[in-house]
Structure formats: structure tokens, C-alpha cells
Amino acid sequence: MNKQIIALSVGPVQGFISQARKTQDLNAGSEILSTLVKSVCEKFRGQMELVFPDENSDSMPNRLIAIYSEEKSVAEFGEELESFIQKQFLNMAMEAKNYFLNDSVNSIVPRDFDKTIFNKSFEQQIKRMLEISWIAIPFKEEIYKENYLESERLLGATKNTKMFHQYANYYFEDKNFQSHEFGERGIKCSICGERNTLFYKEKNRHIGEKLEKQKAIQSKHTLIRKGEGLCAVCFTKRYYYWGKDKSFLSTGGIAILNALNKMKGYQEGLIQLKGSGSDFYLSIDEPKKGLQKFDPAILLEKSLKEEILEEYRWGSERRDTEGRESVKKEEDLSEGTRNSIESFRKKMESQRKLSPYYSVIAFDGDSMGEWLAGEHLEPAENQENTSKQLKEFHKELTEKLSQFAQKARKLVEGTPEKEGASNEEKNIMRGSVVYAGGEDFLGFINNEYLLDVLKELKELFNKEVNQPIKKQFETKKDLTFTAGVAIVHNKYLLSRAIKDALEMEKKAKEIDGKNAVGIAYLKRSGEKREVLIPWEDKENNSTSISEALETVMQAIKSGDFSSSFAYRLEGVLRILPEEKNEIQKKITSLEIKRLVERAFNAEKDSLREKEKKVDILYNAILELQEILYRKDRNSVIRRPNESLVNILMVLKTLVKDVHNVN
């Protein structure tokens, strides 16, 4: 029986996932792709031997590699895989659409609505969304490595060959009421901007009339905001979780998550917010569920005008428990709700400063293509053993990455895999994970927990992936990952925030040896500061980079030092040349020592205590300076002084966002 190695990819990943206005859209896009790949693995389990990914993983990547050995033609099998994925996606979309259309309270169909024509338009937008690529080549066990490398090359070439469709999937009626196809001409989707709007909520009557002629369906449902229009694909993502007991914190909720975690009498405060109980968006049962039903981002609003209350209720009318509109009760609105929110806001601010900034984290395994090709494994005795070794390595790596992904999600969202953690630490929610598909990760983190989460993810990856692999296989280097972080305002465009995080990850990967982190802090005013720094300093193991960063943060947080020394240092370093020699480094070091001493403001401390604290902070900053100067010799960190200032400014900002410091 002839065997074939099959490589399959479902995309587009960035276009499908990152085109999102809400965190719910983002999570839905990720979960849909993951579910499609998982359904293929389950459906065809008996017909192929899965190499990648691990079929027991909760979160699947968008691709798979398997060995097929059935009697059926491999071409027929590949087409069957592709057809199955398309049908699964269409079923998801049709389920959401039918649920919506059957709800006559929330959907208003245009005049002379033809359901058959509408369904055809809807289906064509769905069918043309996915980019499914697959290849198959003959497989021999003794040359597994060569087969694998060839399959990766061919799959990449196949994905680069784009299939273009003739758009003719929308209809209009002429004066004689004859239907005609005219393609994707009309008002576009508010989210992707690529496909015609099929569902909308009217805000502007002029636009509403155009959409009615376009035969789009008007929604009165809470999930679509006023003035928003959705195509079939973005509608499916928005309604994917409807009717399911699953929801997500908004970016504003992530930003103040630390305050919610620290809130004393949190439950009582949430109950107070329920008011008369007639506001759907204030309907809260218990803390964890409350975080998901009640959008805490309203606490960041400086003004609680009626339109703000409408936005956070997803409409000015009252809602029943299903989110449907009901009779508006003016006497219940406004004042009582505002007072409850203001009271709860004050309680929260007594525990933590409410910051509108949060972090997006993206990371990816370093040189994974080289690892999967076996380039970092010590060679076996002969070709046959090399192929056998690589196949075993693939299976083991897949399993370890799957285990890491599951524990990484728990680490961020609660119940972390952390030795000696208290019950409170294990249940604390520090952010939200969009996807954790092995070495790929995307998530939102509250700024108070940012450095801790980065450090713990790094340690977890080493413990769950790198160390087990090194015990079983002889490797030439460590398995590592590089991360990108974007610290942004909760009103910042979500798709742009993700792009910024991925951009910083890409820049960090240019550092020699990778194994680094790139952080961009983007103020709402437009100011941007970038930090690129390696995770480890292998040339000097006296202090880890994470320890140095934590020392600086703790010094600022304690209040013993004025955080203004970072501004003063920036002013001084601007007039000093960005030299790479030892003399320039010494001058900079002396200036750092002087400014740290001047920044000390704990007058109650004795001279000895002052000297000790000054030395600790000074040595931590020197550690950061040393690694920046060393890496500067042959990497992307070309301006070490500027990089050092940016690090200090970002750390100061992280502390200031959480604590009231000078």
C-alpha cells in the first residue's frame, strides 16, 4: 500500500483573525480556524496518521501534516478534506444566520425580500473566504526528512499561488423587478471593508435607505452597534458565541483587571451596579461571570452621558435577559445608574489606579522551520536513522508544545502552573488568551502583571518544551521564543494594536540569537517608545534581565526614588554621542549614578540604607546598560543610550499606570 505525506493549511490567518473590532470577534476568528482543523483530525482519524499538531490539543494551529495510506486516490482524499472544511465553515455560518433570521423581534427584512437570493449572497461570501491549500507527495519511512522538507516547500509554493474569484454574488432588481447579479458593489462591511454589508443597525437614515435597497437586513440586536454593517464572514464571527455560555472581557476590562482583582467587597459592588435589575448590561451574578457580562470599561469613561450609557448597553432601549429590546423606561434611566457607577469607581480607585492602557502579547518559537527540519539536532549515524529520529522529534515536539499551550492559557487566565502558588494566585485572572497553538501565542495582559507573565511564560516554555526535548534528543542549542508587546490605550484600534505587537516581535527576532522581547509603548497623544532587549545575557550570568527589570520597577514603585530621574537621564544622554567605546560607557555610567542619587527621596532612611538602595538600583540599570552596549556591536540595537532611556520610561509608565507615583 502506497503511503503519501499530506500537508494542509487553512487561512488566511491574519485576515480572518485580526480583522476585528471587539475582542469577541478576535477570539471567534481564532476559535473557528482551530475548530475547523480539529474537526478534520477527528473526522479522518482512522484514515491518516497525524504528525502535526497534537490531536489532543485544545487549541489547534491552522495547519496539519499527516501520513495517508488508504486505497482511495490521494487526490480524491485531498478534495474530500477541502470540501469537508468548507462545509463545516458554511454550517457554522448558516447556524448563526438562521438563528438571527428566526428572531423576528431583532431582524427587520427589507421590502420585497427574497430569502433565496439573500442566502445565495451569504453563502458565496462564506465560500470565498477560506484559503485552503494542500499538497501530497509519495512517502517513504527511510527518507522521512526529505519527504517532510519537500512537503513544506510545496505547501509554501501552493499558498503563494492565489486563486481569484469573479465577484457576482449580490443581486438587485431593475424597474421590471428582474433580478441581476452585479458583484461586490455597494456599502462595505465596517470591519473588513472587503465584502458588501448584509446585516446592519441603522444610525443614519440616508445610509439606511441605501442598505435597504442593497437588500441588507437591519438588526435591532445588541451585538451590532448603531451605524455598524457586517458582511457574512464578520457576522459569523460576531454571532459565533451567541447562545453559548462564553464571552470575553473588552480591552477596557483588561486594562482595569488588576483593580477588579484587588477590589475589596467586589461582589457587593457588582450587586450594587445591578440597580433596578432592568439593565441587561448591568446584570451580574458573581465576580467571574460578572467580569464577562458587565463591561468594566465604562468605569474608564470620564463622562457618563446618555450616549455613553447607550454604548455600553449596546443601545438606548431596555433589554430583556436575551438582549432583546423592550419598552424604554425613561424614569429608570440615567441618574441612579450614574450614581452606582461613580460609587463603584471610587471604591475601585481606593484599591488601584484605573489605567486605560493594556498590553497585547504575541510570541513565536525561534527558528522553528530549522528545528522542524532537524538542523539543530545532532546528526544520527545514517540517513535511515536520521529520518526515524526526525519523525520521533516531530511527534515529541508537537506533544510538548500542546502541553505548553494548555498551561500557558491557565497561567494567563487563572489556575497557573506555578509551584508554591496560593489559592488566590491560582485563581487570579491576569489577562485573556486569543490563541495558544503551541509555539504561537496571542493574548491581552493587564499592565500590572505584564513582566511577571512574560517571565513565567518564558520559564514555562523552558520547563515544558526545551528541557524535555534536550533530555530525549541531543540538540545543538536551546528551544526559545521571541515576544512582541504593544502597550496601547483601550480606545486604540484593536487590529492595529495586534499589528504593532507582531511588528515588535519581528524586530526582536533581528537581535542576534533571537530569544528576545520587543516592547512598544504607544501613548494616545501619538508618542511612541520602543524597547528591544534579549531575554538572557549569556556573556554575564550575574543577574538575569528579568531580575534587573523587576529591580528597577520595585525601586520606582516603592516611592524611594522619584521616577523623574528617567526624564533627567534622557535630557543628559541626548547631548552625549552614541559611542560604543568604553570611555563613553563610563561617562554614561557616572551620570546614571549621579542622577540615581539625586532621585532618592526617602529622607527617613539612614545614610547606610540610602547607599544600599542606591547601589541596588544603580547596579540593575548598569546591568541593562551592559547588555545593550554588548548587543549593540552586532545587532539592531544601534543606539544603546536611547534604548536604555526607553526601557526606564516604559518601566516608569507601567508602574505609574498602576500606582500613584511621582
Coordinates of C-alpha atoms in Angstrom, one line a residue, residues 81-650:
L81 CA -10.6 17.2 3.2
E82 CA -11.1 20.6 1.4
S83 CA -14.8 20.0 0.9
F84 CA -15.3 18.9 4.5
I85 CA -13.7 22.1 5.8
Q86 CA -15.8 24.3 3.6
K87 CA -19.0 22.6 4.6
Q88 CA -18.1 22.9 8.3
F89 CA -17.5 26.6 8.0
L90 CA -20.7 27.1 6.0
N91 CA -22.6 25.1 8.6
M92 CA -21.3 27.5 11.3
A93 CA -22.3 30.5 9.3
M94 CA -25.7 29.2 8.4
E95 CA -26.4 28.3 12.0
A96 CA -25.7 31.9 13.1
K97 CA -27.7 33.3 10.2
N98 CA -30.7 31.1 10.8
Y99 CA -30.7 31.8 14.5
F100 CA -30.7 35.5 13.7
L101 CA -33.4 35.4 11.0
N102 CA -35.7 33.3 13.1
D103 CA -35.7 36.0 15.7
S104 CA -38.4 38.3 14.2
V105 CA -38.1 40.7 17.1
N106 CA -34.5 41.6 16.3
S107 CA -34.3 41.3 12.5
I108 CA -36.1 43.6 10.0
V109 CA -36.0 42.4 6.4
P110 CA -36.3 44.9 3.6
R111 CA -39.3 45.2 1.3
D112 CA -39.6 42.5 -1.4
F113 CA -37.0 40.4 0.5
D114 CA -36.1 37.3 -1.4
K115 CA -34.7 34.8 1.1
T116 CA -33.3 32.6 -1.7
I117 CA -31.3 35.4 -3.2
F118 CA -30.1 36.6 0.1
N119 CA -29.0 33.1 1.1
K120 CA -27.0 32.8 -2.1
S121 CA -25.2 36.0 -1.5
F122 CA -24.5 35.0 2.1
E123 CA -23.2 31.5 1.1
Q124 CA -20.9 32.9 -1.7
Q125 CA -19.3 35.4 0.7
I126 CA -18.6 32.5 3.1
K127 CA -17.4 30.1 0.5
R128 CA -14.9 32.6 -0.9
M129 CA -13.4 33.4 2.5
L130 CA -11.3 30.4 3.3
E131 CA -8.0 29.8 1.5
I132 CA -7.4 26.0 1.8
S133 CA -4.1 24.8 0.5
W134 CA -2.9 21.2 0.5
I135 CA -0.3 19.0 -1.2
A136 CA 0.5 15.3 -1.2
I137 CA 3.7 13.5 -2.2
P138 CA 4.8 9.9 -2.1
F139 CA 6.2 8.9 1.4
K140 CA 8.9 6.5 2.4
E141 CA 9.8 6.0 6.0
E142 CA 13.5 5.8 5.4
I143 CA 13.6 9.3 3.8
Y144 CA 11.1 10.9 6.1
K145 CA 13.3 14.0 6.5
E146 CA 13.5 14.6 2.7
N147 CA 9.8 14.0 2.3
Y148 CA 8.9 16.4 5.1
L149 CA 11.2 19.2 3.7
E150 CA 9.7 18.7 0.2
S151 CA 6.1 18.9 1.5
E152 CA 6.9 22.1 3.4
R153 CA 8.4 23.7 0.3
L154 CA 5.5 22.6 -2.0
L155 CA 2.9 23.8 0.5
G156 CA 4.5 27.2 0.7
A157 CA 4.5 27.4 -3.1
T158 CA 0.9 26.4 -3.2
K159 CA -0.1 29.0 -0.6
N160 CA 1.7 31.7 -2.7
T161 CA -0.5 30.8 -5.7
K162 CA -3.6 32.9 -5.1
M163 CA -7.0 31.9 -6.6
F164 CA -9.0 34.9 -7.7
H165 CA -12.8 34.8 -7.9
Q166 CA -15.1 36.7 -10.2
Y167 CA -17.4 38.5 -7.8
A168 CA -21.0 38.1 -8.8
N169 CA -22.6 37.2 -5.6
Y170 CA -25.0 40.1 -5.0
Y171 CA -28.3 40.9 -6.6
F172 CA -30.5 43.9 -7.3
E173 CA -33.9 44.3 -9.1
D174 CA -34.5 46.6 -12.0
K175 CA -37.6 48.6 -12.6
N176 CA -39.3 45.5 -14.0
F177 CA -38.4 43.6 -10.9
Q178 CA -36.0 41.3 -12.7
S179 CA -33.0 40.1 -10.6
H180 CA -29.5 40.8 -11.8
E181 CA -26.1 39.9 -10.4
F182 CA -23.7 42.9 -10.1
G183 CA -21.0 41.6 -7.8
E184 CA -19.5 43.3 -4.7
R185 CA -20.6 46.8 -5.4
G186 CA -22.2 48.6 -2.6
I187 CA -21.7 49.7 1.0
K188 CA -18.9 47.6 2.5
C189 CA -18.6 45.8 5.8
S190 CA -17.5 48.1 8.7
I191 CA -14.9 45.5 9.9
C192 CA -13.1 44.1 6.9
G193 CA -14.0 46.7 4.3
E194 CA -13.9 43.9 1.6
R195 CA -17.3 42.5 1.3
N196 CA -20.8 44.0 1.0
T197 CA -22.8 44.7 4.1
L198 CA -25.6 42.1 4.6
F199 CA -26.6 43.0 8.2
Y200 CA -26.6 46.4 9.8
K201 CA -28.0 48.6 12.5
E202 CA -29.3 52.0 11.3
K203 CA -27.8 55.2 12.6
N204 CA -28.0 57.4 9.6
R205 CA -31.3 57.3 7.7
H206 CA -29.6 58.2 4.4
I207 CA -27.2 55.2 4.7
G208 CA -30.0 53.0 6.0
E209 CA -32.0 53.7 2.8
K210 CA -29.1 52.7 0.6
L211 CA -28.6 49.5 2.6
E212 CA -32.3 48.7 2.3
K213 CA -32.0 48.9 -1.5
Q214 CA -28.9 46.7 -1.2
K215 CA -31.3 44.2 0.5
A216 CA -29.3 44.1 3.7
I217 CA -31.2 43.1 6.8
Q218 CA -31.5 45.6 9.6
S219 CA -30.7 44.3 13.1
K220 CA -32.2 45.5 16.4
H221 CA -29.9 43.2 18.3
T222 CA -27.4 44.2 20.9
L223 CA -24.4 42.6 19.3
I224 CA -24.4 45.0 16.3
R225 CA -23.8 48.7 17.2
K226 CA -25.6 51.6 15.7
G227 CA -24.0 52.6 12.4
E228 CA -22.3 49.2 12.0
G229 CA -22.6 47.0 9.0
L230 CA -21.4 43.4 8.7
C231 CA -20.7 41.0 5.8
A232 CA -21.4 37.3 6.1
V233 CA -17.9 36.5 7.4
C234 CA -17.8 39.2 10.1
F235 CA -21.4 38.5 11.0
T236 CA -20.5 34.8 11.6
K237 CA -17.6 35.8 13.9
R238 CA -19.8 38.3 15.8
Y239 CA -22.6 35.7 16.4
Y240 CA -20.4 32.6 16.8
Y241 CA -20.8 32.6 20.5
W242 CA -24.4 33.7 20.6
G243 CA -26.4 31.2 22.7
K244 CA -23.2 29.8 24.1
D245 CA -22.1 30.4 27.7
K246 CA -18.9 32.1 26.7
S247 CA -17.9 35.8 26.5
F248 CA -14.8 37.9 26.7
L249 CA -13.5 40.9 28.5
S250 CA -13.2 44.1 26.4
T251 CA -9.8 45.8 26.1
G252 CA -11.0 48.3 28.7
G253 CA -11.8 45.4 31.1
I254 CA -8.3 44.0 30.6
A255 CA -6.9 47.5 31.4
I256 CA -8.5 47.6 34.8
L257 CA -8.4 43.9 35.6
N258 CA -5.9 44.4 38.3
A259 CA -8.2 46.8 40.1
L260 CA -11.1 44.3 39.8
N261 CA -8.9 41.6 41.3
K262 CA -7.9 43.8 44.2
M263 CA -11.3 45.2 44.9
K264 CA -12.5 44.6 48.4
G265 CA -16.2 43.9 48.6
Y266 CA -16.1 43.3 44.8
Q267 CA -19.2 41.2 44.8
E268 CA -21.1 43.8 46.8
G269 CA -20.1 46.5 44.4
L270 CA -21.2 44.5 41.4
I271 CA -24.6 43.8 43.0
Q272 CA -25.0 47.5 43.7
L273 CA -24.4 48.1 40.0
K274 CA -27.4 46.0 39.1
G275 CA -29.7 48.8 40.2
S276 CA -33.3 48.0 39.4
G277 CA -32.2 44.9 37.6
S278 CA -33.7 46.0 34.3
D279 CA -30.5 47.0 32.6
F280 CA -29.1 43.9 30.7
Y281 CA -25.6 45.3 30.7
L282 CA -25.6 45.6 34.5
S283 CA -27.0 42.1 35.1
I284 CA -24.3 40.4 37.1
D285 CA -24.4 37.1 39.1
E286 CA -21.0 36.5 40.6
P287 CA -17.5 38.0 40.2
K288 CA -16.1 35.8 37.5
K289 CA -19.3 35.8 35.4
G290 CA -19.7 39.4 36.3
L291 CA -16.5 40.3 34.5
Q292 CA -17.8 38.7 31.4
K293 CA -21.4 40.1 31.4
F294 CA -20.7 43.6 32.7
D295 CA -18.2 45.6 30.7
P296 CA -15.9 47.3 33.3
A297 CA -14.6 49.7 30.6
I298 CA -17.5 52.0 31.4
L299 CA -15.6 52.8 34.6
L300 CA -12.9 54.5 32.4
E301 CA -15.3 56.9 30.9
K302 CA -14.9 60.4 32.2
S303 CA -18.4 61.4 31.1
L304 CA -21.5 59.3 31.7
K305 CA -23.8 61.0 29.2
E306 CA -26.8 59.2 27.9
E307 CA -25.0 58.2 24.7
I308 CA -22.2 56.6 26.7
L309 CA -24.7 54.6 28.7
E310 CA -26.3 53.6 25.4
E311 CA -23.0 52.4 24.0
Y312 CA -22.3 50.1 27.0
R313 CA -25.8 48.8 26.9
W314 CA -25.5 48.3 23.1
G315 CA -28.5 50.5 22.5
S316 CA -30.7 53.1 24.3
E317 CA -33.7 50.8 24.7
R318 CA -34.1 48.4 27.6
R319 CA -33.1 44.8 27.2
D320 CA -34.6 41.6 28.5
T321 CA -32.4 38.6 29.6
E322 CA -31.8 37.6 25.9
G323 CA -30.6 41.0 25.0
R324 CA -33.7 41.9 23.0
E325 CA -35.2 45.4 23.0
S326 CA -38.2 46.1 25.1
V327 CA -40.2 49.1 26.3
K328 CA -38.0 52.1 27.1
K329 CA -38.5 53.3 30.7
E330 CA -37.1 56.9 31.0
E331 CA -37.8 57.0 34.7
D332 CA -35.3 54.1 35.4
L333 CA -32.5 55.6 33.3
S334 CA -29.6 57.9 33.9
E335 CA -29.2 59.3 37.4
G336 CA -29.4 56.1 39.5
T337 CA -27.2 54.2 37.1
R338 CA -24.6 57.0 37.0
N339 CA -24.5 57.2 40.8
S340 CA -24.0 53.5 41.1
I341 CA -21.2 53.5 38.6
E342 CA -19.5 56.5 40.2
S343 CA -19.7 54.9 43.7
F344 CA -18.2 51.7 42.4
R345 CA -15.5 53.6 40.5
K346 CA -14.4 55.4 43.8
K347 CA -14.3 52.0 45.6
M348 CA -12.0 50.6 42.9
E349 CA -9.7 53.6 42.8
S350 CA -9.2 53.2 46.5
Q351 CA -7.5 49.8 45.7
R352 CA -5.8 50.6 42.4
K353 CA -5.4 53.4 39.9
L354 CA -7.7 52.8 36.9
S355 CA -5.5 52.9 33.9
P356 CA -6.9 52.9 30.3
Y357 CA -3.7 51.1 29.0
Y358 CA -3.3 47.4 28.4
S359 CA -0.8 45.1 26.7
V360 CA -1.0 42.9 23.6
I361 CA 1.5 40.0 23.7
A362 CA 2.5 37.9 20.6
F363 CA 5.2 35.4 20.6
D364 CA 6.5 32.8 18.2
G365 CA 9.1 30.0 18.6
D366 CA 12.6 30.9 17.3
S367 CA 13.8 29.3 14.1
M368 CA 11.0 26.7 14.2
G369 CA 11.5 25.9 10.5
E370 CA 15.1 25.0 11.2
W371 CA 14.1 22.9 14.2
L372 CA 11.4 21.0 12.3
A373 CA 13.9 20.4 9.5
G374 CA 16.2 18.8 12.1
E375 CA 19.0 21.3 11.6
H376 CA 19.6 21.8 15.4
L377 CA 19.6 18.0 16.2
E378 CA 22.9 16.2 16.4
P379 CA 23.0 14.0 13.3
A380 CA 22.3 10.3 13.5
E381 CA 24.6 7.6 12.2
N382 CA 22.9 7.2 8.8
Q383 CA 20.1 8.5 6.6
E384 CA 17.6 6.0 7.8
N385 CA 18.2 6.7 11.5
T386 CA 18.2 10.4 10.7
S387 CA 14.7 10.1 9.3
K388 CA 13.5 8.0 12.1
Q389 CA 15.0 10.4 14.6
L390 CA 13.3 13.4 12.9
K391 CA 9.9 11.7 12.9
E392 CA 10.2 10.9 16.6
F393 CA 11.3 14.5 17.2
H394 CA 8.3 15.9 15.4
K395 CA 5.8 13.8 17.5
E396 CA 7.6 14.7 20.8
L397 CA 7.8 18.4 20.0
T398 CA 4.2 18.5 18.9
E399 CA 3.1 16.9 22.2
K400 CA 5.3 19.2 24.3
L401 CA 4.1 22.3 22.5
S402 CA 0.5 21.2 23.1
Q403 CA 1.1 20.8 26.8
F404 CA 2.8 24.2 27.0
A405 CA -0.1 25.9 25.2
Q406 CA -2.7 24.5 27.6
K407 CA -0.6 25.5 30.7
A408 CA 0.1 29.0 29.2
R409 CA -3.6 29.7 28.9
K410 CA -4.1 28.7 32.5
L411 CA -1.2 30.8 33.6
V412 CA -2.8 33.9 32.0
E413 CA -6.5 33.3 32.6
G414 CA -6.3 31.6 36.0
T415 CA -5.1 28.4 37.8
P416 CA -1.5 28.9 36.7
E417 CA 1.0 26.0 36.8
K418 CA 3.2 27.7 39.4
E419 CA 4.8 25.9 42.3
G420 CA 4.0 27.2 45.7
A421 CA 1.2 29.5 44.4
S422 CA -1.5 30.4 46.8
N423 CA -5.2 29.7 46.0
E424 CA -5.6 33.4 45.4
E425 CA -2.7 33.4 42.9
K426 CA -4.0 30.3 41.2
N427 CA -7.5 31.8 40.6
I428 CA -6.3 35.3 39.6
M429 CA -7.2 36.4 36.1
R430 CA -4.3 38.4 34.6
G431 CA -5.5 38.6 31.0
S432 CA -7.2 36.8 28.1
V433 CA -5.7 34.4 25.6
V434 CA -6.8 34.7 22.0
Y435 CA -4.9 31.7 20.8
A436 CA -2.1 29.4 22.2
G437 CA -1.4 27.0 19.4
G438 CA 2.0 25.7 20.6
E439 CA 4.8 28.0 19.9
D440 CA 2.4 30.7 18.6
F441 CA 0.6 32.8 21.2
L442 CA -1.5 35.9 21.1
G443 CA -3.2 37.4 24.2
F444 CA -4.1 40.5 26.2
I445 CA -2.4 41.2 29.6
N446 CA -3.2 43.7 32.3
N447 CA -0.1 46.0 32.7
E448 CA 0.4 45.3 36.4
Y449 CA 1.1 41.6 35.5
L450 CA 3.0 42.2 32.2
L451 CA 6.6 41.5 33.3
D452 CA 5.5 38.6 35.6
V453 CA 3.6 37.0 32.8
L454 CA 6.4 37.4 30.3
K455 CA 8.9 35.9 32.8
E456 CA 6.6 33.0 33.8
L457 CA 5.8 32.2 30.1
K458 CA 9.5 32.1 29.4
E459 CA 10.1 29.8 32.4
L460 CA 7.2 27.6 31.4
F461 CA 8.4 27.2 27.9
N462 CA 11.8 26.1 29.1
K463 CA 10.3 23.7 31.6
E464 CA 7.6 22.1 29.3
V465 CA 9.3 22.2 25.9
N466 CA 13.1 22.9 26.0
Q467 CA 14.2 20.7 28.9
P468 CA 12.2 17.6 28.0
I469 CA 13.4 17.8 24.4
K470 CA 17.0 18.2 25.4
K471 CA 16.7 15.1 27.7
Q472 CA 15.4 13.0 24.9
F473 CA 17.4 14.3 21.9
E474 CA 20.9 15.7 21.5
T475 CA 20.5 19.3 20.4
K476 CA 22.9 22.0 19.4
K477 CA 21.1 24.8 21.1
D478 CA 18.1 25.6 23.3
L479 CA 14.5 25.9 22.1
T480 CA 13.4 29.5 22.7
F481 CA 10.8 32.0 21.7
T482 CA 10.7 35.7 20.9
A483 CA 7.9 38.0 22.0
G484 CA 6.5 41.3 20.9
V485 CA 4.4 43.6 23.2
A486 CA 2.3 46.6 22.3
I487 CA 1.2 48.8 25.3
V488 CA -1.8 50.7 24.0
H489 CA -4.9 52.7 25.1
N490 CA -8.1 50.8 25.3
K491 CA -9.6 53.0 22.6
Y492 CA -6.8 52.2 20.2
L493 CA -7.8 50.3 17.1
L494 CA -7.7 46.6 18.1
S495 CA -6.4 45.3 14.7
R496 CA -3.7 48.0 14.8
A497 CA -2.6 47.0 18.3
I498 CA -2.2 43.4 17.2
K499 CA -0.2 44.5 14.2
D500 CA 2.1 46.6 16.4
A501 CA 2.8 43.7 18.7
L502 CA 3.6 41.4 15.7
E503 CA 5.8 44.2 14.4
M504 CA 7.8 44.3 17.6
E505 CA 8.1 40.6 17.6
K506 CA 9.6 40.8 14.1
K507 CA 12.1 43.5 15.2
A508 CA 13.1 41.5 18.3
K509 CA 13.8 38.5 16.1
E510 CA 16.5 40.5 14.3
I511 CA 18.6 40.5 17.6
D512 CA 21.5 38.1 17.3
G513 CA 20.4 34.7 18.6
K514 CA 16.8 35.9 18.8
N515 CA 15.4 34.8 22.2
A516 CA 14.4 38.4 22.9
V517 CA 11.4 40.7 23.6
G518 CA 10.4 43.9 21.8
I519 CA 8.1 46.3 23.6
A520 CA 6.3 49.3 22.1
Y521 CA 4.6 51.9 24.3
L522 CA 2.1 54.0 22.3
K523 CA 0.6 56.9 24.0
R524 CA -2.7 58.2 22.8
S525 CA -1.0 61.5 22.0
G526 CA 1.0 59.7 19.3
E527 CA 4.3 59.4 21.2
K528 CA 5.9 56.0 20.7
R529 CA 8.8 54.4 22.6
E530 CA 10.4 51.1 21.5
V531 CA 12.5 48.7 23.6
L532 CA 14.4 45.7 22.2
I533 CA 16.2 43.5 24.7
P534 CA 17.3 39.9 24.9
W535 CA 15.8 37.6 27.5
E536 CA 19.2 36.4 28.7
D537 CA 22.7 37.8 28.8
K538 CA 24.8 34.6 28.3
E539 CA 28.0 36.6 28.5
N540 CA 27.3 37.7 32.0
N541 CA 25.2 35.4 34.2
S542 CA 25.4 37.5 37.4
T543 CA 21.9 38.9 37.0
S544 CA 19.1 37.9 34.7
I545 CA 17.5 40.6 32.5
S546 CA 14.1 40.0 34.1
E547 CA 15.6 40.4 37.6
A548 CA 17.2 43.7 36.6
L549 CA 13.9 45.0 35.1
E550 CA 12.0 43.9 38.3
T551 CA 14.5 45.7 40.5
V552 CA 14.0 49.0 38.6
M553 CA 10.3 48.6 38.8
Q554 CA 10.3 47.9 42.5
A555 CA 12.5 50.9 43.2
I556 CA 10.1 53.2 41.4
K557 CA 7.0 51.5 42.9
S558 CA 8.4 51.9 46.5
G559 CA 8.5 55.6 46.2
D560 CA 12.1 55.8 47.4
F561 CA 13.1 57.2 44.1
S562 CA 11.5 59.9 42.0
S563 CA 10.6 58.5 38.7
S564 CA 11.6 61.8 37.1
F565 CA 15.2 60.7 37.0
A566 CA 14.4 58.9 33.7
Y567 CA 13.4 62.2 32.2
R568 CA 16.6 63.8 33.5
L569 CA 18.7 61.0 32.2
E570 CA 17.1 61.4 28.8
G571 CA 17.9 65.1 28.8
V572 CA 21.6 64.3 29.6
L573 CA 22.0 61.4 27.2
R574 CA 20.6 63.5 24.3
I575 CA 23.8 65.6 24.3
L576 CA 26.1 62.7 24.6
P577 CA 27.2 60.9 21.4
E578 CA 26.0 57.3 20.9
E579 CA 29.6 56.0 21.1
K580 CA 30.4 52.3 21.6
N581 CA 33.7 52.7 23.3
E582 CA 34.5 52.1 27.0
I583 CA 35.1 55.8 27.7
Q584 CA 31.7 56.8 26.6
K585 CA 30.1 53.9 28.5
K586 CA 32.0 55.0 31.7
I587 CA 30.8 58.6 31.3
T588 CA 27.2 57.4 30.9
S589 CA 27.6 55.2 34.0
L590 CA 28.8 58.0 36.2
E591 CA 25.9 60.2 35.1
I592 CA 23.5 57.4 35.9
K593 CA 25.0 57.1 39.4
R594 CA 24.6 60.9 40.0
L595 CA 21.0 61.0 38.8
V596 CA 20.0 57.9 40.8
E597 CA 21.5 59.5 44.0
R598 CA 19.6 62.8 43.3
A599 CA 16.4 60.9 42.7
F600 CA 16.5 59.3 46.1
N601 CA 13.8 60.9 48.3
A602 CA 13.3 58.6 51.3
E603 CA 14.5 61.1 53.9
K604 CA 13.7 58.9 56.8
D605 CA 16.3 56.3 55.8
S606 CA 19.8 56.3 57.3
L607 CA 22.8 57.0 55.1
R608 CA 23.7 53.3 55.1
E609 CA 20.2 52.4 53.9
K610 CA 20.3 55.1 51.3
E611 CA 23.6 53.9 49.9
K612 CA 22.3 50.3 49.8
K613 CA 19.1 51.2 47.9
V614 CA 21.0 53.5 45.5
D615 CA 23.6 50.7 44.8
I616 CA 20.8 48.2 44.1
L617 CA 19.0 50.4 41.6
Y618 CA 22.3 51.7 40.1
N619 CA 23.6 48.1 39.6
A620 CA 20.3 47.0 38.0
I621 CA 20.5 49.9 35.5
L622 CA 24.2 49.1 34.8
E623 CA 23.2 45.5 34.0
L624 CA 20.7 46.7 31.4
Q625 CA 23.3 49.2 30.0
E626 CA 25.9 46.4 29.7
I627 CA 23.7 44.1 27.7
L628 CA 22.6 46.9 25.4
Y629 CA 26.2 48.0 24.7
R630 CA 27.3 44.4 24.2
K631 CA 24.4 43.5 21.9
D632 CA 24.9 46.8 20.1
R633 CA 28.1 45.6 18.5
N634 CA 26.4 43.3 16.0
S635 CA 22.6 43.7 16.3
V636 CA 19.7 46.0 15.7
I637 CA 20.3 47.9 19.0
R638 CA 22.3 50.7 17.4
R639 CA 21.6 53.4 20.0
P640 CA 22.2 51.9 23.4
N641 CA 21.7 55.1 25.4
E642 CA 18.3 55.8 23.7
S643 CA 17.3 52.2 24.3
L644 CA 18.2 52.4 28.0
V645 CA 16.1 55.5 28.4
N646 CA 13.2 53.9 26.6
I647 CA 13.4 50.9 29.0
L648 CA 13.3 53.2 32.0
M649 CA 10.5 55.2 30.6
V650 CA 8.4 52.1 29.8

